[in-house]
Structures are given as C-alpha cells and as structure tokens.
C-alpha cells in the first residue's frame, strides 16, 4: 500500500476532498475528479428512491455539467476493495482509458491506482 503522502500534491488533494465529502455527508463513498484545467468536482453517493449513483459517477456528472472536456484523474474513498466497472466506465467516457482512478480507504491510505480501462 502507498501512503497518500507519497503521491503528487494534486492527487493527495483529490483524495482529501473525496474523504471530506464522505465524512461530511455520512455516505458510503466520496469521490473527486480533476478536469483538464485543474478544476475539481467533489461528490458523495446519491441514494434516492428514483436515482442511485456512486460517488464517482456523481462527480463525473458534475464535471460534465460544468463543461469539463476531459479528466486528468479521479479518486474514490470507500471501504470497497476495488473500483467498480460502472465507475471506471464513467471516468473513461470523459477522461479516456488511461485516466488514473485512485482508490483510498477511509483513512486516506491509497489501496490501488487503476486506469479507467478500455
């Protein structure tokens, strides 16, 4: 495992933002994405009766709604051991297959870095 302090400052920032969203909103996951201009978008899990989105899907949707053209990186803070296929697909749709997705635990310790994939 890689400590978050071993990451680039920009990546530490999105993990910190994702962790804060998770804690502040009391949701299972927090996520943050960074677009091509360096802007960040932060979100938590959406669990309404009529709408269910993971935190990462919500953060990507916020970036798209704000005019982002691509993503540089994404981060998820969760108890999960892996980044789900639907989350990676959302990042891939806007950022491309090589966009890194950082998965950290609630303690902000990086568990994995995976590409959005193909």
PDB file of N, CA and C in Angstrom, residues 14-116:
ATOM      1  N   UNK A  14      -7.138  15.477  -4.299  1.00  0.00           N
ATOM      2  CA  UNK A  14      -8.438  14.891  -4.654  1.00  0.00           C
ATOM      3  C   UNK A  14      -8.819  13.753  -3.707  1.00  0.00           C
ATOM      4  N   UNK A  15      -7.832  13.055  -3.148  1.00  0.00           N
ATOM      5  CA  UNK A  15      -8.162  12.046  -2.133  1.00  0.00           C
ATOM      6  C   UNK A  15      -8.701  12.725  -0.884  1.00  0.00           C
ATOM      7  N   UNK A  16      -8.069  13.822  -0.472  1.00  0.00           N
ATOM      8  CA  UNK A  16      -8.539  14.565   0.704  1.00  0.00           C
ATOM      9  C   UNK A  16      -9.950  15.104   0.483  1.00  0.00           C
ATOM     10  N   UNK A  17     -10.204  15.646  -0.697  1.00  0.00           N
ATOM     11  CA  UNK A  17     -11.545  16.161  -0.999  1.00  0.00           C
ATOM     12  C   UNK A  17     -12.586  15.037  -0.989  1.00  0.00           C
ATOM     13  N   UNK A  18     -12.232  13.900  -1.554  1.00  0.00           N
ATOM     14  CA  UNK A  18     -13.156  12.758  -1.574  1.00  0.00           C
ATOM     15  C   UNK A  18     -13.434  12.270  -0.156  1.00  0.00           C
ATOM     16  N   UNK A  19     -12.400  12.204   0.648  1.00  0.00           N
ATOM     17  CA  UNK A  19     -12.569  11.762   2.042  1.00  0.00           C
ATOM     18  C   UNK A  19     -13.462  12.737   2.805  1.00  0.00           C
ATOM     19  N   UNK A  20     -13.275  14.019   2.579  1.00  0.00           N
ATOM     20  CA  UNK A  20     -14.093  15.032   3.251  1.00  0.00           C
ATOM     21  C   UNK A  20     -15.557  14.924   2.856  1.00  0.00           C
ATOM     22  N   UNK A  21     -15.825  14.690   1.579  1.00  0.00           N
ATOM     23  CA  UNK A  21     -17.219  14.548   1.123  1.00  0.00           C
ATOM     24  C   UNK A  21     -17.879  13.349   1.776  1.00  0.00           C
ATOM     25  N   UNK A  22     -17.156  12.257   1.871  1.00  0.00           N
ATOM     26  CA  UNK A  22     -17.687  11.041   2.502  1.00  0.00           C
ATOM     27  C   UNK A  22     -18.026  11.312   3.965  1.00  0.00           C
ATOM     28  N   UNK A  23     -17.110  11.925   4.680  1.00  0.00           N
ATOM     29  CA  UNK A  23     -17.319  12.186   6.103  1.00  0.00           C
ATOM     30  C   UNK A  23     -18.413  13.231   6.337  1.00  0.00           C
ATOM     31  N   UNK A  24     -18.376  14.306   5.581  1.00  0.00           N
ATOM     32  CA  UNK A  24     -19.321  15.411   5.764  1.00  0.00           C
ATOM     33  C   UNK A  24     -20.756  14.969   5.522  1.00  0.00           C
ATOM     34  N   UNK A  25     -20.956  14.125   4.508  1.00  0.00           N
ATOM     35  CA  UNK A  25     -22.305  13.724   4.133  1.00  0.00           C
ATOM     36  C   UNK A  25     -22.734  12.388   4.719  1.00  0.00           C
ATOM     37  N   UNK A  26     -21.845  11.703   5.403  1.00  0.00           N
ATOM     38  CA  UNK A  26     -22.178  10.426   6.012  1.00  0.00           C
ATOM     39  C   UNK A  26     -22.605   9.379   4.995  1.00  0.00           C
ATOM     40  N   UNK A  27     -21.920   9.366   3.850  1.00  0.00           N
ATOM     41  CA  UNK A  27     -22.265   8.434   2.766  1.00  0.00           C
ATOM     42  C   UNK A  27     -21.176   7.359   2.649  1.00  0.00           C
ATOM     43  N   UNK A  28     -21.504   6.233   1.995  1.00  0.00           N
ATOM     44  CA  UNK A  28     -20.531   5.144   1.885  1.00  0.00           C
ATOM     45  C   UNK A  28     -19.272   5.492   1.092  1.00  0.00           C
ATOM     46  N   UNK A  29     -19.401   6.394   0.128  1.00  0.00           N
ATOM     47  CA  UNK A  29     -18.263   6.760  -0.717  1.00  0.00           C
ATOM     48  C   UNK A  29     -18.208   8.258  -0.924  1.00  0.00           C
ATOM     49  N   UNK A  30     -16.995   8.751  -1.067  1.00  0.00           N
ATOM     50  CA  UNK A  30     -16.765  10.117  -1.509  1.00  0.00           C
ATOM     51  C   UNK A  30     -15.863  10.038  -2.724  1.00  0.00           C
ATOM     52  N   UNK A  31     -16.005  10.972  -3.636  1.00  0.00           N
ATOM     53  CA  UNK A  31     -15.169  10.963  -4.843  1.00  0.00           C
ATOM     54  C   UNK A  31     -14.840  12.392  -5.251  1.00  0.00           C
ATOM     55  N   UNK A  32     -13.754  12.498  -6.000  1.00  0.00           N
ATOM     56  CA  UNK A  32     -13.363  13.777  -6.583  1.00  0.00           C
ATOM     57  C   UNK A  32     -12.689  13.490  -7.915  1.00  0.00           C
ATOM     58  N   UNK A  33     -12.919  14.373  -8.868  1.00  0.00           N
ATOM     59  CA  UNK A  33     -12.255  14.282 -10.165  1.00  0.00           C
ATOM     60  C   UNK A  33     -11.605  15.620 -10.472  1.00  0.00           C
ATOM     61  N   UNK A  34     -10.536  15.574 -11.269  1.00  0.00           N
ATOM     62  CA  UNK A  34      -9.822  16.788 -11.693  1.00  0.00           C
ATOM     63  C   UNK A  34      -9.902  16.863 -13.208  1.00  0.00           C
ATOM     64  N   UNK A  35     -10.358  18.015 -13.726  1.00  0.00           N
ATOM     65  CA  UNK A  35     -10.502  18.140 -15.178  1.00  0.00           C
ATOM     66  C   UNK A  35      -9.227  18.680 -15.818  1.00  0.00           C
ATOM     67  N   UNK A  36      -9.310  18.898 -17.128  1.00  0.00           N
ATOM     68  CA  UNK A  36      -8.144  19.309 -17.910  1.00  0.00           C
ATOM     69  C   UNK A  36      -7.622  20.692 -17.532  1.00  0.00           C
ATOM     70  N   UNK A  37      -8.405  21.487 -16.843  1.00  0.00           N
ATOM     71  CA  UNK A  37      -7.964  22.817 -16.423  1.00  0.00           C
ATOM     72  C   UNK A  37      -7.498  22.836 -14.973  1.00  0.00           C
ATOM     73  N   UNK A  38      -7.596  21.692 -14.283  1.00  0.00           N
ATOM     74  CA  UNK A  38      -7.212  21.615 -12.884  1.00  0.00           C
ATOM     75  C   UNK A  38      -8.362  21.826 -11.921  1.00  0.00           C
ATOM     76  N   UNK A  39      -9.555  22.124 -12.441  1.00  0.00           N
ATOM     77  CA  UNK A  39     -10.725  22.265 -11.562  1.00  0.00           C
ATOM     78  C   UNK A  39     -11.087  20.910 -10.983  1.00  0.00           C
ATOM     79  N   UNK A  40     -11.598  20.927  -9.752  1.00  0.00           N
ATOM     80  CA  UNK A  40     -12.022  19.692  -9.115  1.00  0.00           C
ATOM     81  C   UNK A  40     -13.522  19.706  -8.864  1.00  0.00           C
ATOM     82  N   UNK A  41     -14.083  18.506  -8.879  1.00  0.00           N
ATOM     83  CA  UNK A  41     -15.513  18.297  -8.634  1.00  0.00           C
ATOM     84  C   UNK A  41     -15.608  17.197  -7.598  1.00  0.00           C
ATOM     85  N   UNK A  42     -16.370  17.450  -6.542  1.00  0.00           N
ATOM     86  CA  UNK A  42     -16.434  16.563  -5.393  1.00  0.00           C
ATOM     87  C   UNK A  42     -17.875  16.133  -5.173  1.00  0.00           C
ATOM     88  N   UNK A  43     -18.058  14.846  -4.847  1.00  0.00           N
ATOM     89  CA  UNK A  43     -19.416  14.345  -4.650  1.00  0.00           C
ATOM     90  C   UNK A  43     -19.416  13.151  -3.706  1.00  0.00           C
ATOM     91  N   UNK A  44     -20.601  12.868  -3.215  1.00  0.00           N
ATOM     92  CA  UNK A  44     -20.830  11.665  -2.414  1.00  0.00           C
ATOM     93  C   UNK A  44     -21.830  10.774  -3.125  1.00  0.00           C
ATOM     94  N   UNK A  45     -22.054   9.628  -2.552  1.00  0.00           N
ATOM     95  CA  UNK A  45     -23.030   8.680  -3.079  1.00  0.00           C
ATOM     96  C   UNK A  45     -24.412   9.316  -3.104  1.00  0.00           C
ATOM     97  N   UNK A  46     -25.163   9.076  -4.178  1.00  0.00           N
ATOM     98  CA  UNK A  46     -26.562   9.511  -4.281  1.00  0.00           C
ATOM     99  C   UNK A  46     -27.427   8.262  -4.182  1.00  0.00           C
ATOM    100  N   UNK A  47     -28.286   8.224  -3.171  1.00  0.00           N
ATOM    101  CA  UNK A  47     -29.140   7.052  -2.968  1.00  0.00           C
ATOM    102  C   UNK A  47     -30.575   7.495  -2.717  1.00  0.00           C
ATOM    103  N   UNK A  48     -31.227   7.939  -3.788  1.00  0.00           N
ATOM    104  CA  UNK A  48     -32.635   8.298  -3.727  1.00  0.00           C
ATOM    105  C   UNK A  48     -33.464   7.106  -4.187  1.00  0.00           C
ATOM    106  N   UNK A  49     -34.705   7.120  -3.900  1.00  0.00           N
ATOM    107  CA  UNK A  49     -35.561   6.025  -4.353  1.00  0.00           C
ATOM    108  C   UNK A  49     -35.547   5.917  -5.870  1.00  0.00           C
ATOM    109  N   UNK A  50     -35.535   7.060  -6.550  1.00  0.00           N
ATOM    110  CA  UNK A  50     -35.613   7.052  -8.008  1.00  0.00           C
ATOM    111  C   UNK A  50     -34.259   7.221  -8.710  1.00  0.00           C
ATOM    112  N   UNK A  51     -33.199   7.441  -7.965  1.00  0.00           N
ATOM    113  CA  UNK A  51     -31.892   7.693  -8.571  1.00  0.00           C
ATOM    114  C   UNK A  51     -30.786   7.168  -7.669  1.00  0.00           C
ATOM    115  N   UNK A  52     -29.958   6.308  -8.216  1.00  0.00           N
ATOM    116  CA  UNK A  52     -28.825   5.761  -7.476  1.00  0.00           C
ATOM    117  C   UNK A  52     -27.561   5.956  -8.308  1.00  0.00           C
ATOM    118  N   UNK A  53     -26.609   6.698  -7.754  1.00  0.00           N
ATOM    119  CA  UNK A  53     -25.326   6.947  -8.412  1.00  0.00           C
ATOM    120  C   UNK A  53     -24.217   6.764  -7.390  1.00  0.00           C
ATOM    121  N   UNK A  54     -23.150   6.176  -7.837  1.00  0.00           N
ATOM    122  CA  UNK A  54     -21.979   6.113  -6.970  1.00  0.00           C
ATOM    123  C   UNK A  54     -21.402   7.521  -6.844  1.00  0.00           C
ATOM    124  N   UNK A  55     -20.542   7.695  -5.889  1.00  0.00           N
ATOM    125  CA  UNK A  55     -19.904   8.999  -5.707  1.00  0.00           C
ATOM    126  C   UNK A  55     -19.102   9.394  -6.943  1.00  0.00           C
ATOM    127  N   UNK A  56     -18.406   8.430  -7.538  1.00  0.00           N
ATOM    128  CA  UNK A  56     -17.592   8.743  -8.713  1.00  0.00           C
ATOM    129  C   UNK A  56     -18.461   9.093  -9.915  1.00  0.00           C
ATOM    130  N   UNK A  57     -19.545   8.384 -10.121  1.00  0.00           N
ATOM    131  CA  UNK A  57     -20.465   8.727 -11.207  1.00  0.00           C
ATOM    132  C   UNK A  57     -21.021  10.133 -11.004  1.00  0.00           C
ATOM    133  N   UNK A  58     -21.333  10.482  -9.773  1.00  0.00           N
ATOM    134  CA  UNK A  58     -21.868  11.818  -9.480  1.00  0.00           C
ATOM    135  C   UNK A  58     -20.819  12.891  -9.744  1.00  0.00           C
ATOM    136  N   UNK A  59     -19.578  12.649  -9.343  1.00  0.00           N
ATOM    137  CA  UNK A  59     -18.511  13.630  -9.581  1.00  0.00           C
ATOM    138  C   UNK A  59     -18.263  13.816 -11.072  1.00  0.00           C
ATOM    139  N   UNK A  60     -18.282  12.727 -11.838  1.00  0.00           N
ATOM    140  CA  UNK A  60     -18.114  12.837 -13.297  1.00  0.00           C
ATOM    141  C   UNK A  60     -19.280  13.625 -13.889  1.00  0.00           C
ATOM    142  N   UNK A  61     -20.486  13.342 -13.456  1.00  0.00           N
ATOM    143  CA  UNK A  61     -21.658  14.068 -13.955  1.00  0.00           C
ATOM    144  C   UNK A  61     -21.555  15.560 -13.643  1.00  0.00           C
ATOM    145  N   UNK A  62     -21.060  15.894 -12.467  1.00  0.00           N
ATOM    146  CA  UNK A  62     -20.879  17.308 -12.109  1.00  0.00           C
ATOM    147  C   UNK A  62     -19.856  17.973 -13.019  1.00  0.00           C
ATOM    148  N   UNK A  63     -18.785  17.257 -13.331  1.00  0.00           N
ATOM    149  CA  UNK A  63     -17.761  17.802 -14.228  1.00  0.00           C
ATOM    150  C   UNK A  63     -18.347  18.046 -15.614  1.00  0.00           C
ATOM    151  N   UNK A  64     -19.081  17.085 -16.131  1.00  0.00           N
ATOM    152  CA  UNK A  64     -19.703  17.229 -17.457  1.00  0.00           C
ATOM    153  C   UNK A  64     -20.679  18.405 -17.449  1.00  0.00           C
ATOM    154  N   UNK A  65     -21.506  18.487 -16.421  1.00  0.00           N
ATOM    155  CA  UNK A  65     -22.496  19.562 -16.338  1.00  0.00           C
ATOM    156  C   UNK A  65     -21.850  20.935 -16.229  1.00  0.00           C
ATOM    157  N   UNK A  66     -20.611  20.969 -15.759  1.00  0.00           N
ATOM    158  CA  UNK A  66     -19.885  22.237 -15.625  1.00  0.00           C
ATOM    159  C   UNK A  66     -19.019  22.558 -16.832  1.00  0.00           C
ATOM    160  N   UNK A  67     -19.059  21.695 -17.856  1.00  0.00           N
ATOM    161  CA  UNK A  67     -18.347  21.982 -19.094  1.00  0.00           C
ATOM    162  C   UNK A  67     -16.977  21.352 -19.237  1.00  0.00           C
ATOM    163  N   UNK A  68     -16.608  20.446 -18.355  1.00  0.00           N
ATOM    164  CA  UNK A  68     -15.298  19.793 -18.485  1.00  0.00           C
ATOM    165  C   UNK A  68     -15.236  19.017 -19.796  1.00  0.00           C
ATOM    166  N   UNK A  69     -14.089  19.080 -20.443  1.00  0.00           N
ATOM    167  CA  UNK A  69     -13.888  18.371 -21.712  1.00  0.00           C
ATOM    168  C   UNK A  69     -13.166  17.046 -21.528  1.00  0.00           C
ATOM    169  N   UNK A  70     -12.377  16.939 -20.451  1.00  0.00           N
ATOM    170  CA  UNK A  70     -11.675  15.693 -20.161  1.00  0.00           C
ATOM    171  C   UNK A  70     -11.281  15.673 -18.685  1.00  0.00           C
ATOM    172  N   UNK A  71     -10.822  14.510 -18.226  1.00  0.00           N
ATOM    173  CA  UNK A  71     -10.379  14.354 -16.850  1.00  0.00           C
ATOM    174  C   UNK A  71      -8.902  13.984 -16.815  1.00  0.00           C
ATOM    175  N   UNK A  72      -8.209  14.521 -15.823  1.00  0.00           N
ATOM    176  CA  UNK A  72      -6.811  14.156 -15.593  1.00  0.00           C
ATOM    177  C   UNK A  72      -6.699  13.006 -14.607  1.00  0.00           C
ATOM    178  N   UNK A  73      -7.582  12.975 -13.603  1.00  0.00           N
ATOM    179  CA  UNK A  73      -7.515  11.948 -12.567  1.00  0.00           C
ATOM    180  C   UNK A  73      -8.827  11.905 -11.805  1.00  0.00           C
ATOM    181  N   UNK A  74      -9.028  10.778 -11.116  1.00  0.00           N
ATOM    182  CA  UNK A  74     -10.208  10.587 -10.284  1.00  0.00           C
ATOM    183  C   UNK A  74      -9.788   9.878  -9.006  1.00  0.00           C
ATOM    184  N   UNK A  75     -10.531  10.116  -7.923  1.00  0.00           N
ATOM    185  CA  UNK A  75     -10.258   9.442  -6.658  1.00  0.00           C
ATOM    186  C   UNK A  75     -11.562   9.037  -6.006  1.00  0.00           C
ATOM    187  N   UNK A  76     -11.534   7.876  -5.361  1.00  0.00           N
ATOM    188  CA  UNK A  76     -12.684   7.373  -4.600  1.00  0.00           C
ATOM    189  C   UNK A  76     -12.168   6.995  -3.218  1.00  0.00           C
ATOM    190  N   UNK A  77     -12.904   7.408  -2.189  1.00  0.00           N
ATOM    191  CA  UNK A  77     -12.615   6.973  -0.828  1.00  0.00           C
ATOM    192  C   UNK A  77     -13.788   6.112  -0.403  1.00  0.00           C
ATOM    193  N   UNK A  78     -13.463   4.863  -0.055  1.00  0.00           N
ATOM    194  CA  UNK A  78     -14.509   3.879   0.202  1.00  0.00           C
ATOM    195  C   UNK A  78     -13.945   2.729   1.020  1.00  0.00           C
ATOM    196  N   UNK A  79     -14.834   1.938   1.576  1.00  0.00           N
ATOM    197  CA  UNK A  79     -14.432   0.686   2.223  1.00  0.00           C
ATOM    198  C   UNK A  79     -14.208  -0.400   1.176  1.00  0.00           C
ATOM    199  N   UNK A  80     -14.648  -0.179  -0.056  1.00  0.00           N
ATOM    200  CA  UNK A  80     -14.549  -1.184  -1.122  1.00  0.00           C
ATOM    201  C   UNK A  80     -13.093  -1.538  -1.400  1.00  0.00           C
ATOM    202  N   UNK A  81     -12.906  -2.733  -1.903  1.00  0.00           N
ATOM    203  CA  UNK A  81     -11.568  -3.219  -2.229  1.00  0.00           C
ATOM    204  C   UNK A  81     -11.203  -2.978  -3.693  1.00  0.00           C
ATOM    205  N   UNK A  82     -12.174  -2.576  -4.518  1.00  0.00           N
ATOM    206  CA  UNK A  82     -11.920  -2.368  -5.947  1.00  0.00           C
ATOM    207  C   UNK A  82     -12.841  -1.270  -6.469  1.00  0.00           C
ATOM    208  N   UNK A  83     -12.446  -0.694  -7.589  1.00  0.00           N
ATOM    209  CA  UNK A  83     -13.267   0.305  -8.274  1.00  0.00           C
ATOM    210  C   UNK A  83     -14.182  -0.454  -9.236  1.00  0.00           C
ATOM    211  N   UNK A  84     -15.466  -0.214  -9.144  1.00  0.00           N
ATOM    212  CA  UNK A  84     -16.428  -0.931  -9.972  1.00  0.00           C
ATOM    213  C   UNK A  84     -16.331  -0.588 -11.452  1.00  0.00           C
ATOM    214  N   UNK A  85     -16.814  -1.507 -12.276  1.00  0.00           N
ATOM    215  CA  UNK A  85     -16.786  -1.315 -13.726  1.00  0.00           C
ATOM    216  C   UNK A  85     -17.555  -0.075 -14.163  1.00  0.00           C
ATOM    217  N   UNK A  86     -18.724   0.175 -13.569  1.00  0.00           N
ATOM    218  CA  UNK A  86     -19.528   1.335 -13.951  1.00  0.00           C
ATOM    219  C   UNK A  86     -18.799   2.642 -13.615  1.00  0.00           C
ATOM    220  N   UNK A  87     -18.079   2.657 -12.501  1.00  0.00           N
ATOM    221  CA  UNK A  87     -17.307   3.846 -12.127  1.00  0.00           C
ATOM    222  C   UNK A  87     -16.170   4.080 -13.108  1.00  0.00           C
ATOM    223  N   UNK A  88     -15.457   3.023 -13.435  1.00  0.00           N
ATOM    224  CA  UNK A  88     -14.357   3.152 -14.391  1.00  0.00           C
ATOM    225  C   UNK A  88     -14.876   3.578 -15.756  1.00  0.00           C
ATOM    226  N   UNK A  89     -16.048   3.077 -16.150  1.00  0.00           N
ATOM    227  CA  UNK A  89     -16.633   3.455 -17.440  1.00  0.00           C
ATOM    228  C   UNK A  89     -16.976   4.943 -17.465  1.00  0.00           C
ATOM    229  N   UNK A  90     -17.514   5.470 -16.373  1.00  0.00           N
ATOM    230  CA  UNK A  90     -17.851   6.900 -16.319  1.00  0.00           C
ATOM    231  C   UNK A  90     -16.602   7.752 -16.483  1.00  0.00           C
ATOM    232  N   UNK A  91     -15.527   7.375 -15.809  1.00  0.00           N
ATOM    233  CA  UNK A  91     -14.262   8.112 -15.933  1.00  0.00           C
ATOM    234  C   UNK A  91     -13.728   7.979 -17.355  1.00  0.00           C
ATOM    235  N   UNK A  92     -13.778   6.781 -17.897  1.00  0.00           N
ATOM    236  CA  UNK A  92     -13.275   6.525 -19.263  1.00  0.00           C
ATOM    237  C   UNK A  92     -14.044   7.355 -20.288  1.00  0.00           C
ATOM    238  N   UNK A  93     -15.364   7.491 -20.120  1.00  0.00           N
ATOM    239  CA  UNK A  93     -16.177   8.255 -21.071  1.00  0.00           C
ATOM    240  C   UNK A  93     -15.707   9.697 -21.210  1.00  0.00           C
ATOM    241  N   UNK A  94     -15.260  10.290 -20.125  1.00  0.00           N
ATOM    242  CA  UNK A  94     -14.823  11.682 -20.176  1.00  0.00           C
ATOM    243  C   UNK A  94     -13.301  11.809 -20.226  1.00  0.00           C
ATOM    244  N   UNK A  95     -12.601  10.894 -19.581  1.00  0.00           N
ATOM    245  CA  UNK A  95     -11.158  11.054 -19.460  1.00  0.00           C
ATOM    246  C   UNK A  95     -10.317  10.194 -20.373  1.00  0.00           C
ATOM    247  N   UNK A  96     -10.879   9.124 -20.872  1.00  0.00           N
ATOM    248  CA  UNK A  96     -10.108   8.200 -21.686  1.00  0.00           C
ATOM    249  C   UNK A  96      -9.630   7.015 -20.872  1.00  0.00           C
ATOM    250  N   UNK A  97      -9.177   5.990 -21.569  1.00  0.00           N
ATOM    251  CA  UNK A  97      -8.813   4.716 -20.949  1.00  0.00           C
ATOM    252  C   UNK A  97      -7.637   4.827 -19.984  1.00  0.00           C
ATOM    253  N   UNK A  98      -6.750   5.766 -20.196  1.00  0.00           N
ATOM    254  CA  UNK A  98      -5.566   5.874 -19.352  1.00  0.00           C
ATOM    255  C   UNK A  98      -5.725   6.741 -18.121  1.00  0.00           C
ATOM    256  N   UNK A  99      -6.876   7.336 -17.933  1.00  0.00           N
ATOM    257  CA  UNK A  99      -7.087   8.210 -16.777  1.00  0.00           C
ATOM    258  C   UNK A  99      -6.960   7.400 -15.491  1.00  0.00           C
ATOM    259  N   UNK A 100      -6.079   7.795 -14.576  1.00  0.00           N
ATOM    260  CA  UNK A 100      -5.923   7.029 -13.346  1.00  0.00           C
ATOM    261  C   UNK A 100      -7.092   7.244 -12.383  1.00  0.00           C
ATOM    262  N   UNK A 101      -7.510   6.138 -11.789  1.00  0.00           N
ATOM    263  CA  UNK A 101      -8.531   6.177 -10.741  1.00  0.00           C
ATOM    264  C   UNK A 101      -7.850   5.711  -9.460  1.00  0.00           C
ATOM    265  N   UNK A 102      -7.792   6.581  -8.476  1.00  0.00           N
ATOM    266  CA  UNK A 102      -7.154   6.289  -7.195  1.00  0.00           C
ATOM    267  C   UNK A 102      -8.216   5.780  -6.227  1.00  0.00           C
ATOM    268  N   UNK A 103      -7.974   4.641  -5.611  1.00  0.00           N
ATOM    269  CA  UNK A 103      -8.883   4.095  -4.610  1.00  0.00           C
ATOM    270  C   UNK A 103      -8.192   4.153  -3.264  1.00  0.00           C
ATOM    271  N   UNK A 104      -8.804   4.877  -2.334  1.00  0.00           N
ATOM    272  CA  UNK A 104      -8.251   5.000  -0.985  1.00  0.00           C
ATOM    273  C   UNK A 104      -9.283   4.538   0.028  1.00  0.00           C
ATOM    274  N   UNK A 105      -8.796   4.070   1.154  1.00  0.00           N
ATOM    275  CA  UNK A 105      -9.674   3.696   2.252  1.00  0.00           C
ATOM    276  C   UNK A 105     -10.098   4.925   3.033  1.00  0.00           C
ATOM    277  N   UNK A 106     -10.998   4.741   3.985  1.00  0.00           N
ATOM    278  CA  UNK A 106     -11.462   5.866   4.803  1.00  0.00           C
ATOM    279  C   UNK A 106     -10.342   6.593   5.545  1.00  0.00           C
ATOM    280  N   UNK A 107      -9.212   5.921   5.736  1.00  0.00           N
ATOM    281  CA  UNK A 107      -8.058   6.532   6.386  1.00  0.00           C
ATOM    282  C   UNK A 107      -7.171   7.303   5.411  1.00  0.00           C
ATOM    283  N   UNK A 108      -7.598   7.399   4.149  1.00  0.00           N
ATOM    284  CA  UNK A 108      -6.887   8.102   3.071  1.00  0.00           C
ATOM    285  C   UNK A 108      -5.635   7.373   2.603  1.00  0.00           C
ATOM    286  N   UNK A 109      -5.463   6.124   3.010  1.00  0.00           N
ATOM    287  CA  UNK A 109      -4.335   5.333   2.522  1.00  0.00           C
ATOM    288  C   UNK A 109      -4.712   4.781   1.150  1.00  0.00           C
ATOM    289  N   UNK A 110      -3.868   5.038   0.180  1.00  0.00           N
ATOM    290  CA  UNK A 110      -4.105   4.579  -1.182  1.00  0.00           C
ATOM    291  C   UNK A 110      -4.039   3.058  -1.230  1.00  0.00           C
ATOM    292  N   UNK A 111      -5.096   2.440  -1.747  1.00  0.00           N
ATOM    293  CA  UNK A 111      -5.150   0.981  -1.886  1.00  0.00           C
ATOM    294  C   UNK A 111      -4.747   0.535  -3.279  1.00  0.00           C
ATOM    295  N   UNK A 112      -5.139   1.325  -4.271  1.00  0.00           N
ATOM    296  CA  UNK A 112      -4.860   0.935  -5.664  1.00  0.00           C
ATOM    297  C   UNK A 112      -4.963   2.146  -6.564  1.00  0.00           C
ATOM    298  N   UNK A 113      -4.225   2.095  -7.651  1.00  0.00           N
ATOM    299  CA  UNK A 113      -4.368   3.032  -8.755  1.00  0.00           C
ATOM    300  C   UNK A 113      -4.603   2.203  -9.984  1.00  0.00           C
ATOM    301  N   UNK A 114      -5.771   2.407 -10.618  1.00  0.00           N
ATOM    302  CA  UNK A 114      -6.121   1.618 -11.798  1.00  0.00           C
ATOM    303  C   UNK A 114      -6.463   2.572 -12.926  1.00  0.00           C
ATOM    304  N   UNK A 115      -6.131   2.200 -14.164  1.00  0.00           N
ATOM    305  CA  UNK A 115      -6.575   3.022 -15.293  1.00  0.00           C
ATOM    306  C   UNK A 115      -8.071   2.827 -15.497  1.00  0.00           C
ATOM    307  N   UNK A 116      -8.718   3.823 -16.070  1.00  0.00           N
ATOM    308  CA  UNK A 116     -10.154   3.714 -16.343  1.00  0.00           C
ATOM    309  C   UNK A 116     -10.433   2.517 -17.239  1.00  0.00           C
TER     310      UNK A 116
END
